[in-house]
Each structure stands twice: as structure tokens, then as C-alpha cells.
Amino acid sequence: MSRVVPVVPVTPVGPSRAGPLEARMAELTGRRVPFVKATVVRARRPASARPGDTALVLADGRIEGFVGGVCAEATVRVQALRTLRDGESLLLRISPEETADGTGEPVVEEGAVSVRNPCLSGGELEIFLEPLRPAPRVLVFGESPIARTLLDFGPALGYAISSVSGADALDTPGAEALAGTRAVVIASHGRDEERALLSAVRAGVPYVGLVASPRRGAAVLAGLAHELDEEQRARVRTPAGLWIGARTPGEIALSILAEVVQAVRLPTAAAEEARVGAPVTVTATDPVCGMEVAGSAATTPYSDAGGAGRQWFCRPSCREAYEKDPGRYTKARAAAETEAGTS
């Protein structure tokens, strides 16, 4: 008699599992949340990560998945957040050995960067960082010829340009209609303009444009003085669009989209925070091991001990060493900075 052997699902060896991460990627993409997909493509022993291990790096520095231990994660976080800002994929090489130029600084090549990570116990990692950012979302309020032409240009630009009908759709601050929106263009020729402007400005949309003549645009903003302060009113572009001598609806739509592209490609710090959905992190040097880290209170160990300002660390053990004798590391850092300034 044959024996029935139950089939036991095979769990992949290693910390990463593609299934849950793929589902998470689909969720983030559906919610228009930017992130970086980090994939180990090469590993030299001893290394805890293996080729194929994958992680997602979110805009606040959180890492979901596995691409190496805590030391490797610190370097991946710094470089991934940079790729998220510039939108360019990158091959990251991490090694405990001195970089090729002997300075200890990252060696940047076209499409790749090599980083010395003194915390690694050995081995090397090569990790491909792929930033996945949603197409810029632009909402057009109104049904004028200019509004319709703006919608026609969307596919050519690769932007997610869609129409919004009725001021009620934009009336609630933080409404779903404005989530992740990079630009709102109001081209309704006087219909519910004030309500739409209030909603877009209060929701912090990076670009808000009003299609109107200079005289009428100024009058509309003056009428909102009791609702918006001077700084908020100054954020509204009116007449919307760059000055190119445009006259026809198509030309005006082109000038508006040129201004939108300018705002998208050359964002302010506030606009950058609105795009990635988290404060832009700063880079700092771990005073104990000298490694570059991304300073984020949500993801990076830090300490305010020693009176030298907030210090960031690649891992808790470096923080513990610092807090035992902050003066030792602050003096060493000051000496190194002085030496660098005189060399």
C-alpha cells in the first residue's frame, strides 16, 4: 500500500521572501507611494545576504526585506534615499576594504558607486538600487478648451493628468483627490475658483496655477486675503504658465505644462517632502566608526549626549560606545576637521 506523504510548502532559504515583497510593492504602487527596490546581485563571503535577496527602502528610511546586516543596511539607506531623490538607478558596491582612490570616500562612476563600510566583518556586496516613483499627478479643474488641451498632453509627457469636476471634489483639506498630487491647474474661467484654490493651497500641493488675466488673477487672490495669508497667496501662479507669448488654448496649455515641469524637476525642499511623503533626511558621519549614515529619527540610532549637537550612528553599538565617552569622539572629530581644513 502506498503511503500518502503530505506536501509541505518549501520555504526559501534566507531572510527574503519574494511573495510578500511583491504584494507590498503592488500596494505601494497602487497608493502612489515612492520607494526603492534594492536587490543583491553579488555577494562575496562572509556575507549574510545572498544574490536575489531583496528589500524595499521607503522615503522615511525604513527598510522592509533583507539585503544584509545592520551595517550594510546603513549604507543601503543612504544611497537608496539619494536615488529616490534623483530618480536614477544605481549599482552599489559595499566593501570593508579601502576604495580604489585610497581616500575612504565613495568612488562614483557612471551608474555605480563604491563605498567603504568599516563596520562590515568581511565580504562584499553589490546591490542594484531601482527607484520606483509614481508619475507626477496633475489635476485639472474646469472644462474650458485650455483644460481639455491639458488633458490631451498628459500621455505625451508621461504624467498622470486627470480632470476634476465640481469644487466639492477638492473642497475638503487632505481629500483623497489631492493625495500625492504635484500640481493643480484651475481653468474654469470663474466657476468655483476660490473654493478650488483654497483646497489646493491648504493641502500643500506644490504647484497651484490659476488660468486668468493678470488683473483678474490679482483680484481673485485679493478676495482670498481673509482665508489665506500673504505667503500662501504668493504660491498661486497666476497667470498660470511661463511667458512664451502664448495665445491659443494649445499654446497656453503648453506654457502651463512647461511651468509644471519646472516645478516638478526643480522642487523646493517643501515640494520634495510633499512628493516623497516624508521629511527629507540629512546625511551625517558616525563619530565612532566614520561611516556615512542617513539621519532620520524614525530609522537611525542617535544621541544628544556630549553637548555637541545630535549625533547619528550606523548601529546601536556605535551609539553605546559614544555615550560612554562623548568627549573622546567629539575631540577626535574636531581634530580631523581641523586637519582636513589645513591640508
CSV table of C-alpha atoms in Angstrom, one decimal, residues 127-252:
chain,number,residue,atom,x,y,z
A,127,ILE,CA,23.2,45.8,-4.7
A,128,PHE,CA,21.1,47.2,-7.5
A,129,LEU,CA,19.0,50.2,-6.4
A,130,GLU,CA,16.0,50.9,-8.5
A,131,PRO,CA,13.9,53.9,-7.5
A,132,LEU,CA,10.2,53.5,-8.3
A,133,ARG,CA,8.4,56.8,-8.3
A,134,PRO,CA,4.8,57.4,-9.4
A,135,ALA,CA,4.2,59.5,-12.5
A,136,PRO,CA,3.7,63.1,-11.5
A,137,ARG,CA,0.0,63.6,-10.8
A,138,VAL,CA,-1.7,66.7,-12.2
A,139,LEU,CA,-5.3,67.6,-11.6
A,140,VAL,CA,-7.1,70.0,-13.9
A,141,PHE,CA,-10.2,71.8,-12.6
A,142,GLY,CA,-12.6,73.1,-15.2
A,143,GLU,CA,-14.0,72.2,-18.6
A,144,SER,CA,-12.6,75.0,-20.8
A,145,PRO,CA,-10.7,74.5,-24.0
A,146,ILE,CA,-7.4,75.0,-22.1
A,147,ALA,CA,-8.4,72.4,-19.6
A,148,ARG,CA,-9.3,69.9,-22.3
A,149,THR,CA,-6.0,70.5,-24.1
A,150,LEU,CA,-4.0,70.0,-20.9
A,151,LEU,CA,-5.6,66.5,-20.6
A,152,ASP,CA,-4.6,65.8,-24.2
A,153,PHE,CA,-0.9,66.5,-23.4
A,154,GLY,CA,-0.8,64.0,-20.5
A,155,PRO,CA,0.1,60.8,-22.4
A,156,ALA,CA,2.9,62.5,-24.3
A,157,LEU,CA,4.5,63.8,-21.1
A,158,GLY,CA,4.1,60.5,-19.2
A,159,TYR,CA,2.3,62.5,-16.4
A,160,ALA,CA,-0.9,61.3,-14.8
A,161,ILE,CA,-3.2,64.2,-15.8
A,162,SER,CA,-6.8,63.9,-14.9
A,163,SER,CA,-9.9,66.1,-14.8
A,164,VAL,CA,-11.7,67.1,-11.6
A,165,SER,CA,-15.4,68.1,-11.9
A,166,GLY,CA,-17.0,70.2,-9.2
A,167,ALA,CA,-15.3,72.1,-6.4
A,168,ASP,CA,-16.8,69.7,-3.9
A,169,ALA,CA,-14.2,67.1,-5.1
A,170,LEU,CA,-11.4,69.4,-3.8
A,171,ASP,CA,-13.3,71.1,-1.0
A,172,THR,CA,-12.1,69.0,1.9
A,173,PRO,CA,-8.5,69.6,3.1
A,174,GLY,CA,-6.5,66.4,2.7
A,175,ALA,CA,-9.2,64.9,0.5
A,176,GLU,CA,-8.3,61.8,-1.4
A,177,ALA,CA,-8.5,63.7,-4.7
A,178,LEU,CA,-5.4,65.7,-3.6
A,179,ALA,CA,-3.3,62.8,-2.1
A,180,GLY,CA,0.1,62.7,-3.8
A,181,THR,CA,-0.9,65.5,-6.3
A,182,ARG,CA,2.1,67.5,-7.6
A,183,ALA,CA,0.1,70.2,-9.4
A,184,VAL,CA,-3.5,71.6,-9.6
A,185,VAL,CA,-4.4,73.8,-12.6
A,186,ILE,CA,-7.7,75.7,-12.3
A,187,ALA,CA,-9.0,76.6,-15.7
A,188,SER,CA,-12.7,77.0,-15.0
A,189,HIS,CA,-12.9,80.7,-16.0
A,190,GLY,CA,-14.5,82.0,-12.8
A,191,ARG,CA,-16.6,78.9,-11.8
A,192,ASP,CA,-15.8,77.9,-8.2
A,193,GLU,CA,-12.2,79.1,-8.5
A,194,GLU,CA,-11.9,80.3,-4.9
A,195,ARG,CA,-13.0,77.0,-3.3
A,196,ALA,CA,-10.7,75.0,-5.6
A,197,LEU,CA,-7.8,77.4,-4.8
A,198,LEU,CA,-8.3,77.2,-1.1
A,199,SER,CA,-8.4,73.4,-1.1
A,200,ALA,CA,-5.2,73.1,-3.2
A,201,VAL,CA,-3.2,75.6,-1.3
A,202,ARG,CA,-4.3,74.3,2.2
A,203,ALA,CA,-3.5,70.7,1.1
A,204,GLY,CA,0.1,71.8,0.3
A,205,VAL,CA,0.0,71.0,-3.4
A,206,PRO,CA,3.5,72.1,-4.7
A,207,TYR,CA,2.1,73.8,-7.8
A,208,VAL,CA,-1.2,75.6,-8.0
A,209,GLY,CA,-1.9,77.5,-11.2
A,210,LEU,CA,-4.9,79.8,-11.9
A,211,VAL,CA,-5.7,80.5,-15.6
A,212,ALA,CA,-6.7,84.1,-15.6
A,213,SER,CA,-5.5,87.5,-16.9
A,214,PRO,CA,-3.1,89.3,-14.6
A,215,ARG,CA,-5.8,91.7,-13.5
A,216,ARG,CA,-8.5,89.1,-12.8
A,217,GLY,CA,-6.0,86.8,-11.1
A,218,ALA,CA,-4.9,89.5,-8.7
A,219,ALA,CA,-8.5,90.3,-7.9
A,220,VAL,CA,-9.2,86.6,-7.1
A,221,LEU,CA,-6.3,86.4,-4.8
A,222,ALA,CA,-7.2,89.7,-3.1
A,223,GLY,CA,-10.6,88.3,-2.4
A,224,LEU,CA,-8.9,85.4,-0.5
A,225,ALA,CA,-7.0,87.6,1.8
A,226,HIS,CA,-9.2,86.7,4.7
A,227,GLU,CA,-8.7,83.0,4.1
A,228,LEU,CA,-5.0,82.8,3.0
A,229,ASP,CA,-2.0,84.7,4.3
A,230,GLU,CA,0.4,86.5,2.0
A,231,GLU,CA,2.8,83.6,1.7
A,232,GLN,CA,0.0,81.2,0.8
A,233,ARG,CA,-1.4,83.6,-1.8
A,234,ALA,CA,2.1,84.0,-3.3
A,235,ARG,CA,2.2,80.3,-4.0
A,236,VAL,CA,-0.5,80.6,-6.6
A,237,ARG,CA,0.8,81.1,-10.1
A,238,THR,CA,-1.4,83.5,-12.0
A,239,PRO,CA,-1.5,83.9,-14.9
A,240,ALA,CA,-0.5,80.2,-14.9
A,241,GLY,CA,2.3,79.3,-17.3
A,242,LEU,CA,5.6,80.5,-18.4
A,243,TRP,CA,5.6,83.6,-20.6
A,244,ILE,CA,6.2,82.4,-24.2
A,245,GLY,CA,3.7,84.7,-25.9
A,246,ALA,CA,1.0,82.0,-26.0
A,247,ARG,CA,-2.4,83.0,-27.4
A,248,THR,CA,-4.3,79.8,-28.4
A,249,PRO,CA,-5.6,77.2,-26.0
A,250,GLY,CA,-2.9,74.8,-27.1
A,251,GLU,CA,-0.1,77.3,-26.7
A,252,ILE,CA,-1.4,78.4,-23.3
